[in-house]
PDB file of C-alpha atoms in Angstrom:
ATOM      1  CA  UNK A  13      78.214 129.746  59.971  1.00 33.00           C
ATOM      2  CA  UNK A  14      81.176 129.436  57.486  1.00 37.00           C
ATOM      3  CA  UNK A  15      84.735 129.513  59.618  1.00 36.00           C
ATOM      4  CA  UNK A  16      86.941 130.185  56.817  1.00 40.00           C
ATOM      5  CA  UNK A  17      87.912 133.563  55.988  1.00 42.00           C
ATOM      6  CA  UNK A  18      86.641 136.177  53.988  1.00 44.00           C
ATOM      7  CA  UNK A  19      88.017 136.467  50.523  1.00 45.00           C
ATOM      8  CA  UNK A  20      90.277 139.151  49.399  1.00 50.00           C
ATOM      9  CA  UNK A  21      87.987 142.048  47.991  1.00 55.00           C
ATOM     10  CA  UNK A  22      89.455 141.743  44.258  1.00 87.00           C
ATOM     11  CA  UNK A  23      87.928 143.616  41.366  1.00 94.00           C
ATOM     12  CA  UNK A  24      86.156 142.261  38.074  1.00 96.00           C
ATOM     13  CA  UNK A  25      88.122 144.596  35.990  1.00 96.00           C
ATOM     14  CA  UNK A  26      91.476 143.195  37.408  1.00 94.00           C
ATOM     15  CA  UNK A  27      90.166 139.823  37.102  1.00 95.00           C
ATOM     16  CA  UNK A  28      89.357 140.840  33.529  1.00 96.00           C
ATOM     17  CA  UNK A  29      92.883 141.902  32.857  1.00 93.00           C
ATOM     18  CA  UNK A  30      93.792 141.585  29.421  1.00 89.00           C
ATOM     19  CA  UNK A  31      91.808 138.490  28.877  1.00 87.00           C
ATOM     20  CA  UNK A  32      90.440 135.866  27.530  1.00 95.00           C
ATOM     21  CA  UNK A  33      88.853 134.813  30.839  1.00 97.00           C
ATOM     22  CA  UNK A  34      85.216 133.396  31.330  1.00 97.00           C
ATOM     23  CA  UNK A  35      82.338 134.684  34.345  1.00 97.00           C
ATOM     24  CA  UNK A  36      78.723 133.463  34.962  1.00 97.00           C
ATOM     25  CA  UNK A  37      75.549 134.434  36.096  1.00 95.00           C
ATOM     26  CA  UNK A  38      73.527 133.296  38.466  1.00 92.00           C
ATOM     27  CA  UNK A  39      70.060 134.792  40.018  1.00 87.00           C
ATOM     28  CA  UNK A  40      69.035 134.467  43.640  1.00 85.00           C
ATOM     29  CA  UNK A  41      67.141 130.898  44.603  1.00 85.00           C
ATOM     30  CA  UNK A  42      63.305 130.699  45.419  1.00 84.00           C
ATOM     31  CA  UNK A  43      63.801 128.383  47.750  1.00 85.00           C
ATOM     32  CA  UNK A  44      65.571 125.048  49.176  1.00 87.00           C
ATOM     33  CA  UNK A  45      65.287 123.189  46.167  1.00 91.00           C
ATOM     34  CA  UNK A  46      66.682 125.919  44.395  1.00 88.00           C
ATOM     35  CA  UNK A  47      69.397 126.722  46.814  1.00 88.00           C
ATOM     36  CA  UNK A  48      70.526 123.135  46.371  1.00 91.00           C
ATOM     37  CA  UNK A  49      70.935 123.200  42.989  1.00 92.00           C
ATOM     38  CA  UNK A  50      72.601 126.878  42.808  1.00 91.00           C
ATOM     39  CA  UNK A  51      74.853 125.401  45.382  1.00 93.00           C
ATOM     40  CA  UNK A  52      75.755 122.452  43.014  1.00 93.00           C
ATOM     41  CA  UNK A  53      76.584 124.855  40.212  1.00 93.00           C
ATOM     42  CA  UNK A  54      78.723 127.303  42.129  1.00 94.00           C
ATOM     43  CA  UNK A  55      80.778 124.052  43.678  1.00 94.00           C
ATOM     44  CA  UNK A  56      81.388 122.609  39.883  1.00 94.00           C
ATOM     45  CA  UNK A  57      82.327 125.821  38.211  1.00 95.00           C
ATOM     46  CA  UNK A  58      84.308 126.677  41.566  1.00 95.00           C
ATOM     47  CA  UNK A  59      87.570 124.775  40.186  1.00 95.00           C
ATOM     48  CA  UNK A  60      87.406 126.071  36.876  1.00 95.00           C
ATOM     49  CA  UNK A  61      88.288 129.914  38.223  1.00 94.00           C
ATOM     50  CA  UNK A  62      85.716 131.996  36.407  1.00 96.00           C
ATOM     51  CA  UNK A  63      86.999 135.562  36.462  1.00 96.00           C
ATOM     52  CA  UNK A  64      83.975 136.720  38.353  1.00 97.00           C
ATOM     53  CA  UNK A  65      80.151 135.189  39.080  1.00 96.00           C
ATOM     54  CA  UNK A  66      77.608 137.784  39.690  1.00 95.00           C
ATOM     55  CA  UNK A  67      74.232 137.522  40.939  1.00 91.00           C
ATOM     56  CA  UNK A  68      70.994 139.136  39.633  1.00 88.00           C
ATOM     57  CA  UNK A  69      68.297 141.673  41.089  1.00 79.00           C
ATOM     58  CA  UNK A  70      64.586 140.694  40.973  1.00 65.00           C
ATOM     59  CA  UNK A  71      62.452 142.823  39.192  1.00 54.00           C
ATOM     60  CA  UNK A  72      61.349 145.487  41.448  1.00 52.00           C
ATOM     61  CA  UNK A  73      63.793 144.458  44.324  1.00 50.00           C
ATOM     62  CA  UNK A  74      61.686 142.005  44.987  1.00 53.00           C
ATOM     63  CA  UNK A  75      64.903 139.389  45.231  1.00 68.00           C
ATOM     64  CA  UNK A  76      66.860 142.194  47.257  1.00 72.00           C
ATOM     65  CA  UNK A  77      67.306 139.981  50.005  1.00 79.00           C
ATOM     66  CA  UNK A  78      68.508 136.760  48.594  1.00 81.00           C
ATOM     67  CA  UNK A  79      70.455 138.582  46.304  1.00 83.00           C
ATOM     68  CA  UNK A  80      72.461 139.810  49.319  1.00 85.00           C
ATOM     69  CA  UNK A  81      72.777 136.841  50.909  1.00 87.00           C
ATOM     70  CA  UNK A  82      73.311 134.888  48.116  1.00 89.00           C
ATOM     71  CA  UNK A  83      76.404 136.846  47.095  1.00 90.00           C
ATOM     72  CA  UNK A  84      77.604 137.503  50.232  1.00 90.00           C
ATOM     73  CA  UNK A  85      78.027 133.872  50.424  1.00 91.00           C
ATOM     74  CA  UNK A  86      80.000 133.657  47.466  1.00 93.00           C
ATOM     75  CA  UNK A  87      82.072 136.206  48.379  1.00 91.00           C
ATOM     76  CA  UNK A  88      82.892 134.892  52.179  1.00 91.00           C
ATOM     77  CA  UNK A  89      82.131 130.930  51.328  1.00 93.00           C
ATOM     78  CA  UNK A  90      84.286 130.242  47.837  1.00 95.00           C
ATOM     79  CA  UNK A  91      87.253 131.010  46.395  1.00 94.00           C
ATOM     80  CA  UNK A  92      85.393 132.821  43.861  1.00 95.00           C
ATOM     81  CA  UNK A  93      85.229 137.047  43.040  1.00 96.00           C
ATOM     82  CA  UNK A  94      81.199 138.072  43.287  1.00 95.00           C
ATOM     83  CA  UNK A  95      79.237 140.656  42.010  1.00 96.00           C
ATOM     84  CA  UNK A  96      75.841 142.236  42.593  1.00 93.00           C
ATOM     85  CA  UNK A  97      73.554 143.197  40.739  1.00 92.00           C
ATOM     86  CA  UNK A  98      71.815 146.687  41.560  1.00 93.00           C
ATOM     87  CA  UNK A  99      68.468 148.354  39.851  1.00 89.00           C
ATOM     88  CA  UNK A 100      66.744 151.518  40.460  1.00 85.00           C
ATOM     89  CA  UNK A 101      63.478 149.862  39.999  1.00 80.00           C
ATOM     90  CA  UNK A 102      61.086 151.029  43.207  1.00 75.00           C
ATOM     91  CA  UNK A 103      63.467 152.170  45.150  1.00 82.00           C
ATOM     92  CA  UNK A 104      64.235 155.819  46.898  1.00 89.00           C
ATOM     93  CA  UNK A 105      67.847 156.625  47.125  1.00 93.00           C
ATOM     94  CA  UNK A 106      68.074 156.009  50.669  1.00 94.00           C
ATOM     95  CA  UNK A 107      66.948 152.695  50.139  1.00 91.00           C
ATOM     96  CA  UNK A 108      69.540 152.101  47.329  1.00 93.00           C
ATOM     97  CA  UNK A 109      72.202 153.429  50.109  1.00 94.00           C
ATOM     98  CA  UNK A 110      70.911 150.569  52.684  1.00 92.00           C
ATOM     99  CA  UNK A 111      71.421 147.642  49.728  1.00 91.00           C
ATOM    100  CA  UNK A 112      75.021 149.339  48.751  1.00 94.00           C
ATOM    101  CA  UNK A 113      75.636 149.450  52.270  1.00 94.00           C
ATOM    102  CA  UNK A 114      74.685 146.021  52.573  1.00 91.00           C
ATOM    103  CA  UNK A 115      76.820 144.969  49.667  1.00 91.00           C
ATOM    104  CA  UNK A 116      79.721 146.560  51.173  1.00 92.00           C
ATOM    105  CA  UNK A 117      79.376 144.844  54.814  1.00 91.00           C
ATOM    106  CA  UNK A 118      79.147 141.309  53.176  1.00 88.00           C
ATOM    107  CA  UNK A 119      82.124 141.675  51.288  1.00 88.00           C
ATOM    108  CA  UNK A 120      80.991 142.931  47.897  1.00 92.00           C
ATOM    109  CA  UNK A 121      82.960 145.341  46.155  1.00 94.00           C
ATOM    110  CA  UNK A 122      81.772 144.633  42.397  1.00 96.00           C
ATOM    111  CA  UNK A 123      78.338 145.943  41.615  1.00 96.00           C
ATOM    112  CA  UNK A 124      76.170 145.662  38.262  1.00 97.00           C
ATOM    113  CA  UNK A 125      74.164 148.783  37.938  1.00 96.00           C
ATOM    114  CA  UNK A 126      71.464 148.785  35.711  1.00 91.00           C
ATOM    115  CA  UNK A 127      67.902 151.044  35.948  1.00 80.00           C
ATOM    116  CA  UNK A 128      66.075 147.793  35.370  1.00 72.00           C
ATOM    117  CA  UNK A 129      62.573 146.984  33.478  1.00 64.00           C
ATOM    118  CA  UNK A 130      58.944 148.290  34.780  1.00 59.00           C
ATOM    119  CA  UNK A 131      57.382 145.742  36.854  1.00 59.00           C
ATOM    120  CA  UNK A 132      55.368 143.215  35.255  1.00 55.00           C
ATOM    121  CA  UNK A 133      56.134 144.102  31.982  1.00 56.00           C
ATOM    122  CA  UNK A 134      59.702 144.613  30.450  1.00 54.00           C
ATOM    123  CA  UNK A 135      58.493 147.085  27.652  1.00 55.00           C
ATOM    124  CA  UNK A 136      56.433 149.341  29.768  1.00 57.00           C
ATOM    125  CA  UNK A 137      56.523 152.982  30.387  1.00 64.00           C
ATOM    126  CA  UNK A 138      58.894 153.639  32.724  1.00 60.00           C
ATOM    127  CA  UNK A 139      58.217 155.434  36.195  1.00 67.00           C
ATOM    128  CA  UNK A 140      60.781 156.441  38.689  1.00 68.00           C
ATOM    129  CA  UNK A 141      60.088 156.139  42.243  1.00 68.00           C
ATOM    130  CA  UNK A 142      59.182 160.218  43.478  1.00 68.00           C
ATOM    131  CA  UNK A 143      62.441 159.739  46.298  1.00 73.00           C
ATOM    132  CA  UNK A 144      64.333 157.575  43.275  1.00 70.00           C
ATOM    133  CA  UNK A 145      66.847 157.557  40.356  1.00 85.00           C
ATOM    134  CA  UNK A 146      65.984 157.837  36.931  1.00 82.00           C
ATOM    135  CA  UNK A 147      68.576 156.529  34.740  1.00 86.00           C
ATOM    136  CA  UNK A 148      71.578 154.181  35.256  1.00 91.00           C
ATOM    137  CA  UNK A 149      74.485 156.946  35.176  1.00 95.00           C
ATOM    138  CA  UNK A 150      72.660 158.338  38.301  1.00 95.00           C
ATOM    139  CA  UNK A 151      73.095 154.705  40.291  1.00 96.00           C
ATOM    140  CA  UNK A 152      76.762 154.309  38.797  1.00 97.00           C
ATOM    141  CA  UNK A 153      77.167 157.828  40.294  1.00 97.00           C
ATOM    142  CA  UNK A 154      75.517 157.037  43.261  1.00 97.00           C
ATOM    143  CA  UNK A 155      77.581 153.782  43.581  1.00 97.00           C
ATOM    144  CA  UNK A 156      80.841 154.902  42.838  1.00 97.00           C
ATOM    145  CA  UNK A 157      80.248 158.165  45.673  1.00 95.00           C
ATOM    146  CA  UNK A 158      79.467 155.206  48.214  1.00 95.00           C
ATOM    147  CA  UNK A 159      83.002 153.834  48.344  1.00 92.00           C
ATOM    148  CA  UNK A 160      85.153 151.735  46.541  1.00 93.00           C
ATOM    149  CA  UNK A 161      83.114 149.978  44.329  1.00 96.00           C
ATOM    150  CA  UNK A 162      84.272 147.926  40.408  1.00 97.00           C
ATOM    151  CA  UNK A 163      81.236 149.213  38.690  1.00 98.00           C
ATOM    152  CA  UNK A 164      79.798 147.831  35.545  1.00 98.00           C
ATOM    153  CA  UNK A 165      76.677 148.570  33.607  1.00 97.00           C
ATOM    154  CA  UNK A 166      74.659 146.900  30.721  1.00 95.00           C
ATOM    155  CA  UNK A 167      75.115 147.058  27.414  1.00 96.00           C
ATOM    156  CA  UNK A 168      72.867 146.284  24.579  1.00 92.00           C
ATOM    157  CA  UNK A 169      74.305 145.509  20.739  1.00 92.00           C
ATOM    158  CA  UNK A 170      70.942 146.513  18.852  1.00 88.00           C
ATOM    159  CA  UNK A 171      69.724 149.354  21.266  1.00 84.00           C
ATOM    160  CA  UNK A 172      67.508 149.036  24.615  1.00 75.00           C
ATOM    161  CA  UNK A 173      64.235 148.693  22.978  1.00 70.00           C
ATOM    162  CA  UNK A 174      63.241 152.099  24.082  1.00 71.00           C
ATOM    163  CA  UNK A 175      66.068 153.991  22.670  1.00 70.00           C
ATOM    164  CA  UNK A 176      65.168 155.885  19.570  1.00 70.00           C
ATOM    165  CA  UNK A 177      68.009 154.673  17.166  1.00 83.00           C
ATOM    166  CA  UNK A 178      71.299 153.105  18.073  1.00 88.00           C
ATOM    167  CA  UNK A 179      72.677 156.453  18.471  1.00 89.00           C
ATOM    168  CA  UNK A 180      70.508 157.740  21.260  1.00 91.00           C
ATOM    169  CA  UNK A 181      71.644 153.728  22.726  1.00 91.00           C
ATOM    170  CA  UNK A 182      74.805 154.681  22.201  1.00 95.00           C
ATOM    171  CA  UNK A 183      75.114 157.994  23.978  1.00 95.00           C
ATOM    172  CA  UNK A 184      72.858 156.388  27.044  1.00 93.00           C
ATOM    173  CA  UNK A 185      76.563 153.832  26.975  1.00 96.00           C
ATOM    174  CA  UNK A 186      78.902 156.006  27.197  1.00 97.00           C
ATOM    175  CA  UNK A 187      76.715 158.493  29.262  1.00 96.00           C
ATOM    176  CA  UNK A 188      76.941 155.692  32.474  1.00 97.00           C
ATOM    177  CA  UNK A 189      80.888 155.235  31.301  1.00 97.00           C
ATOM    178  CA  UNK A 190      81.652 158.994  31.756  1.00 97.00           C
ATOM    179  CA  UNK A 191      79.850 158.469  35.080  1.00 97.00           C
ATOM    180  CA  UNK A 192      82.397 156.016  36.216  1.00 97.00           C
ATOM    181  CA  UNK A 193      81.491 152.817  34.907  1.00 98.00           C
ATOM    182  CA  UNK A 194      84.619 149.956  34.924  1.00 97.00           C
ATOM    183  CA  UNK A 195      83.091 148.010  32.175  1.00 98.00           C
ATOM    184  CA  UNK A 196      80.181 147.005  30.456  1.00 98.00           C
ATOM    185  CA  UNK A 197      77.777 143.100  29.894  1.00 97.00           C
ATOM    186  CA  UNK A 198      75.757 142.924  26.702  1.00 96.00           C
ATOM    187  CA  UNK A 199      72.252 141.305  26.568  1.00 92.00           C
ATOM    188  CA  UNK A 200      72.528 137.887  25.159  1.00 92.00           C
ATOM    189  CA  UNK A 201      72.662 137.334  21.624  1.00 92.00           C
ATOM    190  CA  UNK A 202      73.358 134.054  18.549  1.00 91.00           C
ATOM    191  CA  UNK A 203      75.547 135.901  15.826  1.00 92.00           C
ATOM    192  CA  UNK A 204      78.532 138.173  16.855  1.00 95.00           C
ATOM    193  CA  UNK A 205      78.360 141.106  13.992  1.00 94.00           C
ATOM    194  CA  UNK A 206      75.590 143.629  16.048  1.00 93.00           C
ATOM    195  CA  UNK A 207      78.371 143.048  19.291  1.00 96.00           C
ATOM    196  CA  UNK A 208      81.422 144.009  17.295  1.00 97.00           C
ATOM    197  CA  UNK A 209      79.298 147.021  15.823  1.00 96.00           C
ATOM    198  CA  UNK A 210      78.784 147.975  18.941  1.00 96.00           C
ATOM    199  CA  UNK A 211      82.706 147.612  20.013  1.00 97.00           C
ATOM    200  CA  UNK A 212      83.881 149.369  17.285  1.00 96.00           C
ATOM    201  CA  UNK A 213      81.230 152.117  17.817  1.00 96.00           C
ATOM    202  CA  UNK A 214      82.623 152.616  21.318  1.00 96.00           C
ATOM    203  CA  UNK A 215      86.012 152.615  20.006  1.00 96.00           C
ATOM    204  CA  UNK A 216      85.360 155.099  17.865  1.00 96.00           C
ATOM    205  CA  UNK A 217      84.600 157.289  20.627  1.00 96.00           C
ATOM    206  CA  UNK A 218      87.438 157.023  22.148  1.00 96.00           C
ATOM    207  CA  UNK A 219      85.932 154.391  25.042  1.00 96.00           C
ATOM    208  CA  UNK A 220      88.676 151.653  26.081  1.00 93.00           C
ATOM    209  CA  UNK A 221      86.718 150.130  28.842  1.00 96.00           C
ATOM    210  CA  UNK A 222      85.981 146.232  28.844  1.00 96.00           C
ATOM    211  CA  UNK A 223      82.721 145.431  26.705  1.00 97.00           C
ATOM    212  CA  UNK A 224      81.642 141.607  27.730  1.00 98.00           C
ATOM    213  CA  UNK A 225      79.498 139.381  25.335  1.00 97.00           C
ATOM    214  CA  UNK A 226      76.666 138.596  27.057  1.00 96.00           C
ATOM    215  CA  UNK A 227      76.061 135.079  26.560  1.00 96.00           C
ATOM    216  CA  UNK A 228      73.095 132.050  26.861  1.00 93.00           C
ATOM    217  CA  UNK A 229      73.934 128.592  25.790  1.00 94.00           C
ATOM    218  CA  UNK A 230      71.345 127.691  23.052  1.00 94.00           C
ATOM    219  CA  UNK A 231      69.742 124.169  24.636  1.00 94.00           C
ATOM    220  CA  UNK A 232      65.979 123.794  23.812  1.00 93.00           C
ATOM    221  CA  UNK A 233      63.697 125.751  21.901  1.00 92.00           C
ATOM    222  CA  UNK A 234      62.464 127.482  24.112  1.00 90.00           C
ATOM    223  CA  UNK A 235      65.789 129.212  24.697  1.00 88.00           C
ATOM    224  CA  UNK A 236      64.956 129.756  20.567  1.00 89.00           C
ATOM    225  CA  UNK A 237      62.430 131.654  21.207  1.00 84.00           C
ATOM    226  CA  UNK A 238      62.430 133.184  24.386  1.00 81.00           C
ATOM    227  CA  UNK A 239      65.868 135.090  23.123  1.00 77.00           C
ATOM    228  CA  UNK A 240      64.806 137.982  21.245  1.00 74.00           C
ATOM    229  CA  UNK A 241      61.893 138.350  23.768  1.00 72.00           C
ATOM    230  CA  UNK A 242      64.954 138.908  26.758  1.00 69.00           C
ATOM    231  CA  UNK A 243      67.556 140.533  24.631  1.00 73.00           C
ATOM    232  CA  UNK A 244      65.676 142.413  21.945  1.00 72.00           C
ATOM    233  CA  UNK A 245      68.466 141.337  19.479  1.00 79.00           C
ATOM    234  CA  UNK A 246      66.471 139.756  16.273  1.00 81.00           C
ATOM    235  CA  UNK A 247      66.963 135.841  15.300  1.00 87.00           C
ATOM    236  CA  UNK A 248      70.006 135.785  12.973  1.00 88.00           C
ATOM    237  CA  UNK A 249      69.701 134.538   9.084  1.00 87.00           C
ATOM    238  CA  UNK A 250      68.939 130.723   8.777  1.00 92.00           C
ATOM    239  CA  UNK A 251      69.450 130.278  12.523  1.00 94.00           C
ATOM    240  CA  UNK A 252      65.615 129.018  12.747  1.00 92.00           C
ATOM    241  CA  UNK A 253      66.511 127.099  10.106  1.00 94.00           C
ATOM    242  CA  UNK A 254      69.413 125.172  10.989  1.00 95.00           C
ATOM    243  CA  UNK A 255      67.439 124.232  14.020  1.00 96.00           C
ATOM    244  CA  UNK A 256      64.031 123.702  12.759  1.00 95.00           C
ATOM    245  CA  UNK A 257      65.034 119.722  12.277  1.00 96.00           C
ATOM    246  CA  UNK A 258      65.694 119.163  15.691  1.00 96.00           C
ATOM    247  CA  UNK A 259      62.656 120.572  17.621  1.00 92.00           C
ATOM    248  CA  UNK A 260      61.190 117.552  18.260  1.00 94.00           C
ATOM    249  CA  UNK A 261      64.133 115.907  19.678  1.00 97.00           C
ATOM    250  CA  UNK A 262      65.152 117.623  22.620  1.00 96.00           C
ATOM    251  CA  UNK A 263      68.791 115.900  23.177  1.00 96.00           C
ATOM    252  CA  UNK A 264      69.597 116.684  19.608  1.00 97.00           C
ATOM    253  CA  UNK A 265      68.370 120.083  20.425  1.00 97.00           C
ATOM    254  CA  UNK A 266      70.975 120.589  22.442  1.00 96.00           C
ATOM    255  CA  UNK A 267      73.887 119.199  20.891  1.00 97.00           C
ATOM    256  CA  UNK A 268      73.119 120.968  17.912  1.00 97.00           C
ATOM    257  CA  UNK A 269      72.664 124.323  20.175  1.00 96.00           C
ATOM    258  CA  UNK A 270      75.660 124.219  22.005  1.00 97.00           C
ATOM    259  CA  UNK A 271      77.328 123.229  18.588  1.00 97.00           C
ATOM    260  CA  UNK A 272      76.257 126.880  17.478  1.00 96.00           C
ATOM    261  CA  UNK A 273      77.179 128.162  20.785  1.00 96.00           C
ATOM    262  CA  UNK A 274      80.386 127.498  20.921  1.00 97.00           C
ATOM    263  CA  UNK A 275      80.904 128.618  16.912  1.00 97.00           C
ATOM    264  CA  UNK A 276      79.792 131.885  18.163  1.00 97.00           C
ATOM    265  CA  UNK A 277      82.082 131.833  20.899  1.00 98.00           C
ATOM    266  CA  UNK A 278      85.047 131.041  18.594  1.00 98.00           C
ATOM    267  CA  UNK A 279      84.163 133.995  16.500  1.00 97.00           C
ATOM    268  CA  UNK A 280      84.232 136.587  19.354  1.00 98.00           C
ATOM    269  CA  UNK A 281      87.397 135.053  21.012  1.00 97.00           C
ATOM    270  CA  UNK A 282      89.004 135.670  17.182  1.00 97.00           C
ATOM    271  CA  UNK A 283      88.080 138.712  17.456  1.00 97.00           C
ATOM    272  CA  UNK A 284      89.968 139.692  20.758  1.00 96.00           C
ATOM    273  CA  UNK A 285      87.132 140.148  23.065  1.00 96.00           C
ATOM    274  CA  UNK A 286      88.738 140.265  26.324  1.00 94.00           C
ATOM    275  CA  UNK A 287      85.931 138.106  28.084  1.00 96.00           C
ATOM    276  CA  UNK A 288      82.875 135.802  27.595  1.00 98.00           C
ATOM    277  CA  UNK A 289      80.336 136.365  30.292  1.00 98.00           C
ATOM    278  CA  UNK A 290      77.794 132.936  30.408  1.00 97.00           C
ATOM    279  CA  UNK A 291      74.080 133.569  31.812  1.00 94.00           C
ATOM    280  CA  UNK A 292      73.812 129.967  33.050  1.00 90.00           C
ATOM    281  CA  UNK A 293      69.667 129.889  34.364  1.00 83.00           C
ATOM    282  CA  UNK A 294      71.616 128.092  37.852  1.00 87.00           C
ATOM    283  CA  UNK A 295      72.810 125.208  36.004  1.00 85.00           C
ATOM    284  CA  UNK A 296      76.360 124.464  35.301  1.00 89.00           C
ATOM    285  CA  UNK A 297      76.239 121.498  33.406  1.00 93.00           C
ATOM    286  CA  UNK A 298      76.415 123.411  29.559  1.00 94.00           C
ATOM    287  CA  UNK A 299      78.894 126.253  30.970  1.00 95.00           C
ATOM    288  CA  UNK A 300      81.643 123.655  31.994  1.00 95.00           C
ATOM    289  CA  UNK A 301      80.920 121.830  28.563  1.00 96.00           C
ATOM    290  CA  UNK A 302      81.784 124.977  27.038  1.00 96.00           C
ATOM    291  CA  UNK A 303      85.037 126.223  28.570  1.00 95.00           C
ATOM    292  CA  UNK A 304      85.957 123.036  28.245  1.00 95.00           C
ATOM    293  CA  UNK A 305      85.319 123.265  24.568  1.00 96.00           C
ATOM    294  CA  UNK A 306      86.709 126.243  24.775  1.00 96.00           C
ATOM    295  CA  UNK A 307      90.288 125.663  25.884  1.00 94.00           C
ATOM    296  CA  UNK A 308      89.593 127.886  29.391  1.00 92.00           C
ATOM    297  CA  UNK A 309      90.539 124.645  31.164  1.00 77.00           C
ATOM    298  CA  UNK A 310      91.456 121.065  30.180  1.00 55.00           C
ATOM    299  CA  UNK A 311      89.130 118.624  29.411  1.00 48.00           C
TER     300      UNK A 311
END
């Protein structure tokens, strides 16, 4: 058992501030090995003071245990600010109580609330649980009633790929906003116009709460990929392209990935986004290469 002391309970969207500030993501370990190398990550991106580090939800709940643990341990172990992911997937509303109240008595105070993806397959037909929530405003909602809780919600730049239009996306945004929502994480994506669309359509409706990039360091091509598959946000122009000479040369890969990377980074920070949120897969190495690169901390 740790002896130092808990943390102070500080919230993302202090830590957010007025920006530019960096924050990761991590998801829950499987087991030992895994531990051991989340472990390694959180101690080597410890120093660099990320403005927050959440931790995900399985699909299903079916992590709801680590995730608790796991967070609770970066929020009473580390100098660092945690959050927790939350999902409505297959669970009643007293159950989501028991994980909120378990949040709450580790030490957690920022949550992630999203309705999350159909088990098994991301693009299914959704079903609520009969004693469940249906849509993410109704977990903000039931989040923000359970006490004092930084809130944030996802956000997607070219729709949830079972919104109608980016309209109906839109709406479904600022619906979990007016709920009480602190700020908001897009799904990843490799070109920055769809995310500043998105901005500027939130602007425009009078919305002045944090919108975070959402973002996955480009290192193999499977990563190539795999990305519209997880974000639903379409390959940009020439990107296959520009990579296509590398794909059988995995280090080159890389460089030439986090190469792109960071130029997309650059663009967004020009652009005044207020934060850069990295989903790092539980390794550290390419996230401290890029705030590096980045100017977040020297080199």
């Amino acid at each position: 058992m740790s002896t130092r002391a808990a943390q102070p309970r500080t919230s993302v969207i202090d830590r957010i501030g007025d920006g530019p500030v960096f924050s990761v993501e991590f998801f829950p370990p499987k087991d030992e090995q895994g531990e051991a190398e989340l472990w390694r990550a959180v101690r080597r991106l410890e120093p660099l003071d990320p403005a927050f580090v959440s931790v995900t939800y399985g699909a299903g709940g079916s992590s709801r245990d680590r995730t608790i643990r796991t967070t609770g341990r970066i929020a009473t172990d580390t100098t660092l600010v945690a959050m927790a992911h939350l999902t409505a997937v297959s669970h009643s509303t007293a159950e989501l109580r028991h994980v909120i109240g378990s949040y709450a008595a580790a030490g957690i105070s920022n949550v992630l609330a999203v309705r999350g993806d159909p088990p098994g397959d991301p693009l299914g037909e959704w079903t609520p649980h009969p004693e469940g929530l249906t849509y993410a405003d109704d977990l903000v909602r039931l989040v923000k009633r359970s006490g004092s809780f930084c809130v944030g919600v996802a956000a997607f730049p070219y729709g949830h790929p079972r919104s109608a239009d980016l309209d109906v996306d839109l709406q479904r945004l600022l619906a979990k906003i007016r709920a009480g929502a602190d700020f908001a994480i897009s799904q990843l994506f490799w070109e920055p116009e769809g995310f500043l669309r998105l901005r500027d359509r939130l602007a425009a409706a009078g919305c002045d709460v944090p919108l975070l990039p959402g973002i996955m360091p480009l290192l193999s091509a499977k990563t190539l990929q795999r990305g519209p598959e997880l974000s639903g946000a379409p390959l940009p122009d020439g990107l296959a392209e520009r990579m296509a000479p590398y794909a059988d040369d995995p280090r080159s890969f890389r460089a030439a990935g986090m190469d792109l990377t960071t130029e997309l980074c650059q663009k967004l920070l020009g652009e005044g986004v207020r934060g850069l949120h990295f989903y790092t897969l539980n390794r550290s190495l390419a996230t401290v290469e890029l705030v590096r690169r980045l100017g977040f901390v020297g080199s």
